[in-house]
Coordinates of C-alpha atoms and ligand atoms in Angstrom, one line a residue:
Chain T
M112 CA 51.1 72.9 151.2
N113 CA 48.2 75.2 151.8
S114 CA 46.3 73.8 154.6
A115 CA 43.1 75.6 153.6
V116 CA 42.5 73.6 150.6
K117 CA 40.0 71.4 150.8
H118 CA 40.6 67.8 149.6
R119 CA 37.5 66.0 148.3
S120 CA 36.9 62.5 147.3
R121 CA 34.9 61.7 144.2
T122 CA 31.9 61.1 146.6
Q123 CA 32.0 64.5 147.8
S124 CA 32.4 66.1 144.5
A125 CA 29.3 63.8 143.4
F126 CA 27.4 65.4 146.3
A127 CA 28.4 68.9 145.3
A128 CA 26.9 68.2 141.8
F129 CA 23.7 66.9 143.4
R130 CA 23.3 70.1 145.3
A131 CA 23.7 72.2 142.4
S132 CA 20.6 70.6 140.7
R133 CA 17.5 72.9 141.7
V134 CA 14.8 70.3 141.2
A135 CA 16.6 67.5 143.0
M136 CA 17.0 69.8 145.9
L137 CA 13.5 70.9 145.8
C138 CA 12.4 67.4 145.9
L139 CA 15.0 66.6 148.8
W140 CA 13.5 69.2 151.0
C141 CA 10.1 68.1 150.2
L142 CA 10.9 64.6 151.5
V143 CA 12.7 66.4 154.4
F144 CA 9.3 68.2 155.1
L145 CA 7.2 64.9 154.8
Y146 CA 9.5 63.1 157.2
A147 CA 9.4 65.9 159.7
M148 CA 5.7 66.2 159.4
A149 CA 5.7 62.2 160.0
L150 CA 7.8 62.6 163.2
G151 CA 6.1 65.6 164.5
A152 CA 2.6 64.1 164.0
D153 CA 2.0 63.7 167.6
F154 CA 2.3 67.6 168.1
I155 CA 1.1 68.7 164.8
C156 CA -2.0 66.9 164.5
P157 CA -5.2 68.3 166.1
Y158 CA -6.2 64.6 167.0
S159 CA -5.1 61.1 167.4
Y160 CA -5.3 58.8 164.3
Q161 CA -8.2 57.1 166.2
D162 CA -10.3 59.7 167.5
E163 CA -13.6 59.5 165.9
D164 CA -16.9 61.1 166.0
R165 CA -19.7 59.3 164.1
N166 CA -21.7 62.3 163.8
F167 CA -19.2 63.9 161.5
S168 CA -19.0 61.1 159.0
Y169 CA -17.6 62.6 155.8
C170 CA -17.6 66.0 157.2
P171 CA -16.1 68.2 154.4
P172 CA -12.9 70.3 155.1
T173 CA -13.6 73.1 157.8
A174 CA -12.5 76.8 157.0
I175 CA -10.7 78.3 159.9
E176 CA -12.2 81.7 160.1
F177 CA -9.8 85.0 160.8
M178 CA -12.2 87.7 160.6
D179 CA -15.7 88.4 162.4
H180 CA -17.8 91.3 161.3
G181 CA -15.0 92.8 159.6
H182 CA -12.5 92.5 162.4
W183 CA -9.4 90.5 163.2
V184 CA -10.3 88.1 165.7
R185 CA -8.7 85.0 167.2
P186 CA -9.0 82.3 164.8
F187 CA -12.1 80.0 165.2
V188 CA -14.4 77.6 163.5
Y189 CA -18.0 77.5 163.1
K190 CA -20.2 75.0 164.5
R191 CA -21.6 72.4 162.0
T192 CA -24.5 70.0 162.1
M193 CA -25.3 67.2 160.0
T194 CA -28.8 66.8 158.4
F195 CA -30.1 65.0 155.4
D196 CA -31.6 66.7 152.5
A197 CA -34.4 65.8 150.4
V198 CA -32.7 62.7 148.8
H199 CA -31.4 61.8 152.2
R200 CA -27.9 63.0 151.1
R201 CA -25.8 64.1 154.3
V202 CA -25.3 67.7 154.3
Y203 CA -23.3 69.9 156.9
V204 CA -25.2 73.1 157.9
V205 CA -22.9 75.8 158.9
D206 CA -24.2 77.5 162.4
R207 CA -22.9 81.1 162.4
A208 CA -24.2 81.5 165.8
V209 CA -21.8 79.2 167.6
K210 CA -18.0 79.7 167.1
Y211 CA -15.3 77.5 168.5
P212 CA -12.0 79.2 169.0
L213 CA -8.9 77.3 167.9
Q214 CA -6.8 76.4 171.0
F215 CA -3.0 76.4 170.6
F216 CA -0.5 74.2 172.7
K217 CA -3.6 72.6 174.3
H218 CA -2.9 68.9 175.4
G219 CA 0.4 68.9 173.6
R220 CA -1.2 69.7 170.2
L221 CA -0.2 72.6 168.1
F222 CA -3.8 73.5 167.5
S223 CA -7.0 72.1 168.4
V224 CA -10.8 72.9 169.3
D225 CA -12.6 72.2 172.3
R226 CA -15.4 69.6 172.0
P227 CA -18.1 69.6 170.8
G228 CA -16.4 71.5 168.2
R229 CA -14.6 69.7 165.5
L230 CA -11.6 70.7 163.4
Y231 CA -11.7 69.2 159.9
I232 CA -8.9 71.1 157.8
W233 CA -8.6 68.3 155.4
G234 CA -12.2 66.8 155.8
A235 CA -13.1 63.5 157.6
D236 CA -13.5 59.9 156.8
A237 CA -16.6 57.6 157.0
R238 CA -16.2 57.5 160.9
G239 CA -15.6 61.1 161.2
R240 CA -11.9 60.7 161.8
D241 CA -9.8 63.8 160.9
M242 CA -8.3 63.2 157.4
F243 CA -5.3 65.8 158.3
S244 CA -4.2 64.0 161.4
R245 CA -4.9 60.5 159.9
I246 CA -2.6 61.3 156.8
W247 CA 0.3 62.6 158.8
Y248 CA 0.2 59.4 161.1
G249 CA 0.1 57.4 158.1
A250 CA 2.9 59.1 156.9
R251 CA 4.9 57.7 159.9
I252 CA 4.0 54.2 158.7
S253 CA 4.3 54.6 155.0
L254 CA 7.3 56.5 155.0
S255 CA 9.4 54.5 157.3
I256 CA 8.1 51.3 156.0
G257 CA 9.9 52.2 152.6
L258 CA 13.2 53.2 154.4
L259 CA 13.4 50.1 156.7
G260 CA 12.3 47.7 153.9
V261 CA 15.0 49.1 151.7
A262 CA 17.6 49.3 154.6
L263 CA 16.9 45.4 155.2
S264 CA 17.0 44.5 151.6
F265 CA 20.1 46.6 150.9
A266 CA 21.9 44.9 153.8
I267 CA 20.9 41.6 152.3
G268 CA 21.6 42.6 148.6
L269 CA 25.0 44.3 149.2
L270 CA 26.3 41.4 151.3
V271 CA 25.1 38.5 149.3
G272 CA 26.4 40.4 146.0
G273 CA 29.5 41.4 147.6
I274 CA 30.3 37.9 149.0
A275 CA 29.1 36.1 145.5
G276 CA 31.2 38.3 143.5
Y277 CA 34.3 38.3 145.6
Y278 CA 34.7 34.6 146.3
G279 CA 33.3 33.5 142.9
G280 CA 33.3 29.8 142.2
W281 CA 30.7 27.5 144.2
V282 CA 29.9 30.2 146.7
D283 CA 28.7 32.5 143.7
G284 CA 26.9 29.7 142.1
V285 CA 24.9 28.7 145.1
L286 CA 24.2 32.3 146.1
M287 CA 23.1 33.4 142.5
R288 CA 20.7 30.4 142.2
I289 CA 18.9 31.4 145.4
C290 CA 18.5 34.8 143.8
E291 CA 17.0 33.6 140.7
M292 CA 14.6 31.8 142.9
F293 CA 13.6 35.0 144.2
M294 CA 13.4 36.8 141.0
M295 CA 11.5 34.4 139.0
I296 CA 8.4 35.3 140.7
P297 CA 6.6 38.6 139.8
G298 CA 7.0 40.9 142.8
F299 CA 3.4 41.4 143.7
Y300 CA 2.4 37.7 143.9
L301 CA 5.6 36.9 146.0
M302 CA 4.5 39.4 148.1
L303 CA 0.9 38.1 148.6
A304 CA 2.3 34.7 149.0
L305 CA 4.6 35.9 151.9
R306 CA 1.6 37.7 153.4
A307 CA -0.3 34.6 153.4
A308 CA 2.4 33.0 155.6
V309 CA 2.1 35.7 158.3
P310 CA -0.1 34.6 161.2
E311 CA -3.6 36.0 161.4
N312 CA -3.2 37.3 165.1
F313 CA -0.4 39.5 164.7
N314 CA -0.7 42.9 166.4
S315 CA -0.2 46.0 164.5
V316 CA 3.4 46.2 165.3
Q317 CA 4.1 42.7 164.3
V318 CA 2.2 43.1 161.1
Y319 CA 4.2 46.4 160.4
L320 CA 7.5 44.5 160.9
S321 CA 6.4 41.5 158.8
V322 CA 5.4 43.8 155.9
V323 CA 9.0 45.4 156.1
V324 CA 10.4 41.9 155.8
I325 CA 8.2 40.9 152.9
L326 CA 9.0 44.0 151.1
S327 CA 12.9 43.4 151.4
L328 CA 12.6 39.9 150.5
I329 CA 11.2 41.0 147.0
G330 CA 14.0 43.7 146.4
W331 CA 17.4 42.2 147.5
A332 CA 17.8 39.6 144.7
S333 CA 18.0 41.8 141.8
L334 CA 20.3 44.1 143.6
A335 CA 22.6 41.2 144.7
R336 CA 23.1 40.2 141.1
I337 CA 24.3 43.8 139.8
I338 CA 26.5 44.3 142.9
R339 CA 27.8 40.7 142.3
G340 CA 28.6 41.6 138.7
M341 CA 30.5 44.7 139.9
A342 CA 32.2 42.9 142.9
L343 CA 33.4 40.3 140.2
S344 CA 35.5 42.7 138.3
L345 CA 36.4 44.9 141.3
R346 CA 38.1 42.1 143.1
E347 CA 40.8 42.1 140.4
R348 CA 42.0 45.6 141.1
D349 CA 45.3 45.9 142.5
Y350 CA 44.3 47.7 145.6
V351 CA 42.0 44.8 146.6
L352 CA 44.9 42.6 145.9
A353 CA 47.1 44.8 147.8
A354 CA 44.7 44.8 150.8
K355 CA 44.9 40.7 150.6
T356 CA 48.5 40.9 150.9
L357 CA 48.4 42.9 153.7
G358 CA 46.3 40.2 155.4
V359 CA 43.1 42.4 155.6
P360 CA 40.1 39.8 156.5
D361 CA 37.9 39.3 153.5
I362 CA 34.7 40.7 154.9
V363 CA 36.6 43.9 155.7
I364 CA 37.7 44.0 152.0
I365 CA 34.3 43.3 150.8
C366 CA 32.7 46.1 153.1
K367 CA 35.4 48.8 152.6
H368 CA 36.8 48.1 149.2
I369 CA 34.2 46.5 146.9
L370 CA 31.0 47.7 148.2
P371 CA 31.9 51.5 148.4
Q372 CA 32.7 51.4 144.7
T373 CA 29.2 50.4 144.2
I374 CA 27.9 53.5 146.0
S375 CA 27.0 55.5 142.8
Y376 CA 24.8 52.5 141.7
S377 CA 23.5 51.7 144.9
M378 CA 22.6 55.1 146.2
A379 CA 20.4 55.9 143.0
T380 CA 19.1 52.3 143.2
L381 CA 18.3 52.8 147.2
M382 CA 16.2 55.9 146.4
L383 CA 14.2 54.3 143.6
T384 CA 13.6 51.4 145.6
V385 CA 12.2 53.4 148.7
S386 CA 9.6 54.6 146.2
S387 CA 8.7 51.3 144.9
Y388 CA 8.5 50.1 148.4
I389 CA 6.0 52.7 149.5
L390 CA 4.0 51.8 146.3
A391 CA 4.2 48.2 147.3
E392 CA 3.2 48.9 150.7
A393 CA 0.3 50.9 149.5
G394 CA -0.7 48.3 147.3
L395 CA -0.7 45.5 150.1
S396 CA -2.7 48.0 152.2
V397 CA -5.3 48.8 149.4
V398 CA -6.2 45.3 149.2
G399 CA -6.2 45.0 152.9
L400 CA -3.3 42.9 153.4
G401 CA -1.0 45.5 154.7
I402 CA -1.4 47.6 157.7
Q403 CA -4.8 47.1 159.6
D404 CA -7.4 49.9 160.5
P405 CA -7.6 51.7 163.1
V406 CA -3.7 52.3 162.4
P407 CA -3.5 54.3 159.4
S408 CA -1.1 54.0 156.3
W409 CA -1.3 55.9 153.1
G410 CA -2.3 52.5 151.5
N411 CA -5.1 51.6 153.7
L412 CA -6.4 55.2 153.7
L413 CA -6.7 55.0 150.2
S414 CA -8.5 51.8 150.4
D415 CA -11.6 53.6 151.8
A416 CA -11.4 55.6 148.3
M417 CA -12.0 52.3 146.6
H418 CA -15.8 52.7 146.6
I419 CA -17.2 55.0 144.2
V420 CA -20.0 56.6 146.3
P421 CA -17.8 58.2 149.0
V422 CA -15.3 59.6 146.2
I423 CA -18.0 61.5 144.7
F424 CA -19.3 63.0 147.7
A425 CA -16.1 63.1 149.8
P426 CA -13.3 63.6 147.3
W427 CA -10.9 64.5 150.0
I428 CA -10.5 60.8 151.0
L429 CA -8.3 60.6 147.8
L430 CA -5.7 63.1 149.4
P431 CA -3.6 60.1 150.6
G432 CA -2.9 59.2 147.0
L433 CA -1.6 62.6 146.4
F434 CA 0.8 62.1 149.2
I435 CA 2.0 58.8 147.9
F436 CA 2.3 60.3 144.3
I437 CA 4.4 63.2 145.9
A438 CA 6.6 60.8 148.2
V439 CA 7.1 58.6 145.2
M440 CA 8.1 61.3 142.9
C441 CA 10.4 62.9 145.1
F442 CA 12.3 59.7 145.7
N443 CA 12.6 59.1 141.9
V444 CA 13.8 62.5 141.2
V445 CA 16.4 62.3 143.7
G446 CA 17.5 58.9 142.9
D447 CA 17.9 59.9 139.5
S448 CA 19.9 63.0 140.1
L449 CA 22.0 61.1 142.6
R450 CA 22.8 58.9 139.7
D451 CA 23.4 61.7 137.3
A452 CA 25.8 63.4 139.9
F453 CA 27.9 60.1 140.4
D454 CA 28.1 59.4 136.7
P455 CA 28.3 62.4 134.8
V456 CA 28.2 60.9 131.4
Chain V
M90 CA 68.1 28.3 154.2
N91 CA 65.7 29.8 151.6
I92 CA 63.3 32.3 152.7
L93 CA 61.5 31.8 149.4
E94 CA 61.3 28.8 146.9
V95 CA 59.7 28.5 143.5
H96 CA 59.6 25.0 141.9
N97 CA 58.7 24.5 138.6
V98 CA 55.7 26.9 138.3
S99 CA 53.7 27.6 135.3
K100 CA 50.6 29.5 134.6
S101 CA 48.4 29.4 131.5
F102 CA 45.9 32.5 130.4
K103 CA 43.5 31.0 127.9
G104 CA 46.1 28.7 126.3
V105 CA 48.9 31.1 126.4
R106 CA 51.8 30.1 128.7
A107 CA 52.3 33.4 130.6
V108 CA 54.7 31.7 133.1
D109 CA 56.4 28.5 131.9
G110 CA 58.3 26.2 134.4
V111 CA 59.9 28.9 136.6
S112 CA 62.1 27.9 139.6
L113 CA 63.7 30.4 141.8
G114 CA 65.3 30.2 145.3
L115 CA 66.0 33.2 147.5
R116 CA 68.1 33.6 150.6
Q117 CA 67.5 35.9 153.2
G118 CA 69.2 39.2 152.2
D119 CA 69.1 38.5 148.7
N120 CA 68.4 41.1 146.1
L121 CA 67.3 39.7 143.0
A122 CA 66.2 41.5 139.8
I123 CA 64.1 40.1 137.2
V124 CA 64.1 41.7 134.0
G125 CA 62.5 40.7 130.9
E126 CA 60.4 42.3 127.7
S127 CA 56.8 43.2 128.4
G128 CA 54.6 40.3 128.6
S129 CA 57.3 37.9 129.4
G130 CA 55.5 37.0 132.7
K131 CA 57.0 38.9 135.4
T132 CA 53.8 40.2 137.0
T133 CA 52.1 37.0 136.7
L134 CA 55.2 35.2 138.4
A135 CA 55.0 37.9 141.3
K136 CA 51.4 37.5 141.7
M137 CA 51.8 33.9 142.1
I138 CA 54.5 34.3 144.7
M139 CA 52.1 36.7 146.7
G140 CA 49.6 34.0 146.5
L141 CA 47.1 36.1 144.3
I142 CA 47.2 33.9 141.5
T143 CA 47.1 29.9 142.0
P144 CA 49.5 28.6 139.9
D145 CA 48.5 25.5 137.5
E146 CA 51.7 23.6 138.1
G147 CA 54.4 23.7 140.7
V148 CA 54.7 24.7 144.3
I149 CA 55.7 27.9 145.8
K150 CA 57.3 28.0 149.7
A151 CA 57.2 31.3 151.3
G152 CA 56.2 32.3 154.9
R153 CA 52.9 33.8 154.7
G154 CA 52.6 37.2 155.9
T155 CA 56.5 38.1 155.4
L156 CA 56.0 39.1 151.8
Q157 CA 54.7 42.3 150.3
M158 CA 54.4 43.7 146.9
V159 CA 54.3 47.2 145.4
F160 CA 52.0 46.9 142.1
Q161 CA 53.1 47.9 138.7
D162 CA 50.2 50.2 138.1
P163 CA 50.3 53.2 140.7
V164 CA 46.7 54.1 139.6
G165 CA 45.1 50.8 140.4
S166 CA 47.0 50.0 143.4
L167 CA 45.4 52.8 145.6
D168 CA 41.7 52.8 146.3
P169 CA 40.4 56.0 144.8
L170 CA 37.8 56.3 147.4
W171 CA 40.5 56.4 150.4
N172 CA 42.4 59.2 151.5
V173 CA 46.4 58.6 151.9
R174 CA 45.7 58.2 155.7
S175 CA 43.2 55.3 155.4
I176 CA 45.5 54.0 152.7
L177 CA 48.5 53.8 155.0
K178 CA 46.8 52.7 157.9
E179 CA 45.5 49.6 156.2
A180 CA 49.2 48.6 156.3
L181 CA 49.2 48.8 160.2
W182 CA 45.8 47.3 160.8
H183 CA 47.0 44.1 162.5
N184 CA 49.1 46.1 164.7
R185 CA 46.7 46.7 167.8
T186 CA 49.3 48.1 170.3
L187 CA 49.9 51.3 168.2
S188 CA 48.0 54.2 169.6
G189 CA 46.3 56.7 167.3
R190 CA 49.1 59.0 167.7
Q191 CA 51.7 56.6 167.1
I192 CA 50.3 55.5 163.9
E193 CA 50.2 59.1 162.8
E194 CA 53.6 59.5 163.5
K195 CA 54.9 56.3 161.8
M196 CA 52.7 57.3 158.8
A197 CA 54.4 60.7 158.7
S198 CA 57.8 59.7 158.9
M199 CA 57.4 57.0 156.4
L200 CA 56.2 59.6 153.8
T201 CA 59.0 61.7 154.5
K202 CA 61.3 58.7 154.0
V203 CA 59.9 58.2 150.4
G204 CA 60.2 61.9 149.7
L205 CA 56.5 63.0 150.3
S206 CA 55.1 65.5 152.6
S207 CA 53.6 64.4 155.5
G208 CA 50.9 66.9 155.0
I209 CA 49.3 64.7 152.4
L210 CA 47.5 62.5 154.7
G211 CA 44.2 63.8 154.0
R212 CA 44.4 63.9 150.1
F213 CA 42.8 61.6 147.7
P214 CA 44.9 59.4 145.1
H215 CA 43.6 61.3 142.2
E216 CA 45.1 64.4 143.5
F217 CA 48.9 63.0 143.0
S218 CA 50.9 62.3 139.9
G219 CA 51.8 58.8 139.0
G220 CA 55.2 59.1 140.6
E221 CA 53.7 60.3 143.8
R222 CA 51.1 57.4 143.7
Q223 CA 53.9 55.1 143.3
R224 CA 55.8 56.3 146.2
I225 CA 52.5 56.1 148.6
A226 CA 52.3 52.4 147.4
I227 CA 55.8 52.0 148.5
A228 CA 55.2 53.6 151.8
R229 CA 52.5 51.5 152.4
C230 CA 54.4 48.4 151.8
L231 CA 57.4 49.5 154.0
L232 CA 54.8 50.0 156.8
A233 CA 53.8 46.7 156.7
C234 CA 57.4 45.5 157.6
P235 CA 57.8 42.8 155.2
R236 CA 60.9 40.5 155.0
V237 CA 60.5 40.0 151.5
L238 CA 59.5 42.9 149.2
L239 CA 58.5 42.3 145.6
L240 CA 58.7 45.7 143.5
D241 CA 57.1 45.3 140.3
E242 CA 58.2 48.3 138.2
A243 CA 58.2 50.3 141.6
V244 CA 60.5 53.1 140.5
S245 CA 60.0 53.1 136.8
A246 CA 57.4 56.1 136.7
L247 CA 60.0 58.0 138.8
D248 CA 62.4 60.5 137.5
T249 CA 66.1 59.6 138.1
L250 CA 66.7 61.8 141.1
V251 CA 63.7 60.2 143.0
Q252 CA 64.2 57.0 141.6
K253 CA 68.0 57.2 143.2
Q254 CA 66.5 58.5 146.4
I255 CA 64.1 55.5 146.7
T256 CA 66.6 52.9 145.7
D257 CA 68.8 54.6 148.3
L258 CA 66.2 54.3 150.8
L259 CA 65.4 50.6 150.0
K260 CA 69.3 49.7 150.3
T261 CA 69.5 51.5 153.7
L262 CA 66.5 49.5 154.8
K263 CA 67.9 46.3 153.5
Q264 CA 71.0 46.7 155.5
D265 CA 69.1 47.9 158.9
L266 CA 66.2 45.2 158.7
G267 CA 67.8 42.7 156.5
L268 CA 65.0 42.8 153.9
T269 CA 65.1 40.7 150.7
Y270 CA 64.1 42.2 147.5
I271 CA 62.9 40.9 144.2
F272 CA 63.0 44.0 141.8
I273 CA 61.1 43.8 138.6
S274 CA 62.2 46.0 136.2
H275 CA 62.8 47.0 132.5
N276 CA 65.9 49.4 133.3
L277 CA 69.0 47.5 133.1
R278 CA 71.1 50.1 134.0
L279 CA 69.4 50.6 137.2
V280 CA 69.2 47.1 138.1
R281 CA 73.0 46.8 137.7
R282 CA 73.5 49.4 140.4
F283 CA 70.7 48.1 142.8
S284 CA 70.7 44.0 142.8
D285 CA 73.2 41.8 143.2
K286 CA 71.6 38.8 141.4
I287 CA 69.6 38.8 138.1
A288 CA 67.0 36.5 136.5
V289 CA 66.3 37.1 132.8
M290 CA 62.8 36.0 131.6
H291 CA 61.5 35.6 128.2
Q292 CA 58.3 34.1 127.0
G293 CA 57.4 32.9 130.4
K294 CA 60.9 31.1 131.1
I295 CA 63.9 32.2 133.3
V296 CA 66.4 32.0 130.5
E297 CA 69.2 32.9 132.7
Q298 CA 70.0 33.5 136.2
G299 CA 73.0 34.2 138.6
L300 CA 75.2 36.9 140.2
M301 CA 74.9 40.2 138.5
P302 CA 78.4 40.7 137.3
A303 CA 78.8 37.1 136.1
V304 CA 75.6 37.6 133.8
L305 CA 76.3 40.9 132.7
E306 CA 79.9 39.9 131.7
A307 CA 79.3 36.8 130.2
P308 CA 75.7 36.4 129.0
Q309 CA 74.8 33.1 128.1
H310 CA 71.6 33.0 126.4
P311 CA 71.2 35.0 122.9
Y312 CA 68.1 36.9 124.3
T313 CA 70.2 38.2 127.4
R314 CA 72.9 39.3 125.0
Q315 CA 70.4 41.1 122.9
L316 CA 69.1 42.8 126.0
L317 CA 72.4 44.0 127.2
Q318 CA 73.2 45.2 123.9
A319 CA 70.0 47.3 123.8
A320 CA 70.6 48.6 127.4
F321 CA 74.4 49.6 127.2
Y322 CA 75.2 49.9 123.8
T323 CA 72.5 51.6 122.1
H324 CA 74.4 54.0 120.2
L325 CA 75.8 51.1 118.0
Ligands
LIG123 N1 44.5 38.1 134.1 C1 45.0 37.9 132.7 N2 44.2 37.2 131.7 C2 44.5 36.9 130.5 N3 45.9 36.9 129.9 C3 46.8 37.5 131.1 C4 46.4 38.0 132.4 N4 47.5 38.4 133.2 C5 48.4 38.3 132.2 N5 48.0 37.9 131.1 C6 48.9 37.5 129.9 O1 50.1 36.9 130.5 C7 51.3 37.4 129.8 C8 52.4 37.8 130.8 O2 51.8 38.9 131.5 P1 52.6 40.0 132.6 O3 51.6 40.8 133.0 O4 53.2 38.6 133.7 O5 54.0 40.5 131.6 P2 54.9 41.3 132.3 O6 56.1 40.6 132.2 O7 54.5 42.0 133.7 O8 54.9 42.8 131.4 P3 55.2 44.1 131.6 O9 56.6 44.4 131.7 O10 54.6 44.8 130.5 O11 54.5 44.3 132.9 C9 50.9 38.4 128.8 O12 50.9 37.8 127.5 C10 49.5 38.9 129.2 O13 48.7 39.1 128.0
LIG124 MG1 54.2 43.5 134.5

């Protein structure tokens, strides 16, 4: 036998089919980029998420200048000062006499400018905090909360569904009634109700974790029901019976024979659920019940955009919405393509 | 002293009596063939003996952990997501004294015994023919060191040469380890060579059982006669 022949399981061939899809790969790389930026926020962003300067409230995006009197020079930004115009609107005047050169690798940050200069490549929010920095710090929360929530709800959903389907009988009955209780209540209201149960005095980490738990509690039940249906038929397969006669413990059979068979369904659902959790977190935060200021998340950044006046004069505060859209869309495309790859029909 | 006792077991599926009041007794070292037409309840009986289906009535007494079964359907009995290595390893999972290398060696030598190359350990079930899969399933069963082995049409999918190879292996193992076989088959010619006892099933009942030569030479039940006629005198 030729040892160079590669033996591929169905899963491996499915991933090969996935890789062949250009749009899906593009979205996957897009997600990788978002996560990398979120991870590297401390280094990439010029400011910390709570670094504020009230003199630069809603300062518009600052251009980085590369040319001075027709010559290439070290990148710099011009000084800006806030004044009010005739109708008492805030305007920022560019002072071409004062330049602040960009500092690279200073204080462990990729680029920054020395005070009193400020660098707002994507503009500033009401308190003069840098949107660019806040978006990438917010990505940490928004992108990780979806993943953690999904990890938790999948752990619960797969296990409960697997156990219910594998054992059947009264175990199945009890577990499915519990699932139905969770599925009866519309997701967002359940989320609000659960949020109400979270104590007021939680610090930001505790709030974060409680949001993760809340998210996972709304998603696990529907997954458990579907997995249960699959397990119900999978437990009749001869290889499951063979494992039983070999004395393999039930939990091992469930985890290694039953659940892996549901992978094509779970993988796709996983991606789609991440995106719905990112949206759910944004929903909670927009109404002020999620992650609390000053810690940024895409949801609570967007809650600033709930007022019409700032949106008109400082449209860049809508940027977090764009990122929510990109992340959600990428997860959906990747999820759909995964499903197609696993079920080519 | 019987190693396996089946007392008057019955099983119905939605009103159809798949197995109807079957009794069997097996001694250590027996080699019992169960023959019968398709749908006569052979697989159902085997699964009840294995404890995979609970009988509606009757009792089955067997030492747990001593029985193994080779399933009829070679496609369904191997997990499509597992490679041969993991499939075979499952049979050894309880044996914690073996080192990784010993396990590898055991698996490789068992594969050779059932007539497969030991180089296939990394391959997946869908890369094999039906007969090869059946041999993998047999290898898995034998690795578990059973005392009673139920073979449900285990060699039916194989060509006569490999059939002979496997049945010879089973005979050798039986002598060496004192195994007990229940050999379910359609093939009366094969059964005559392989087993020394026979039970004939018809519509869920055992209509006749006894020593192989006795039953073959003087069949009592009309169905047995029919069966023998079909198997050995088809030219008539
Ligand atoms: N899970 C099941 N649900 C419903 N009916 C079943 C089930 N399993 C078996 N039966 C029925 O029980 C009867 C006996 O089936 P069984 O599989 O035991 O036959 P068999 O003797 O093994 O046949 P074959 O030689 O074709 O394998 C058949 O009529 C079959 O339709
Ligand atoms: Mg059968």
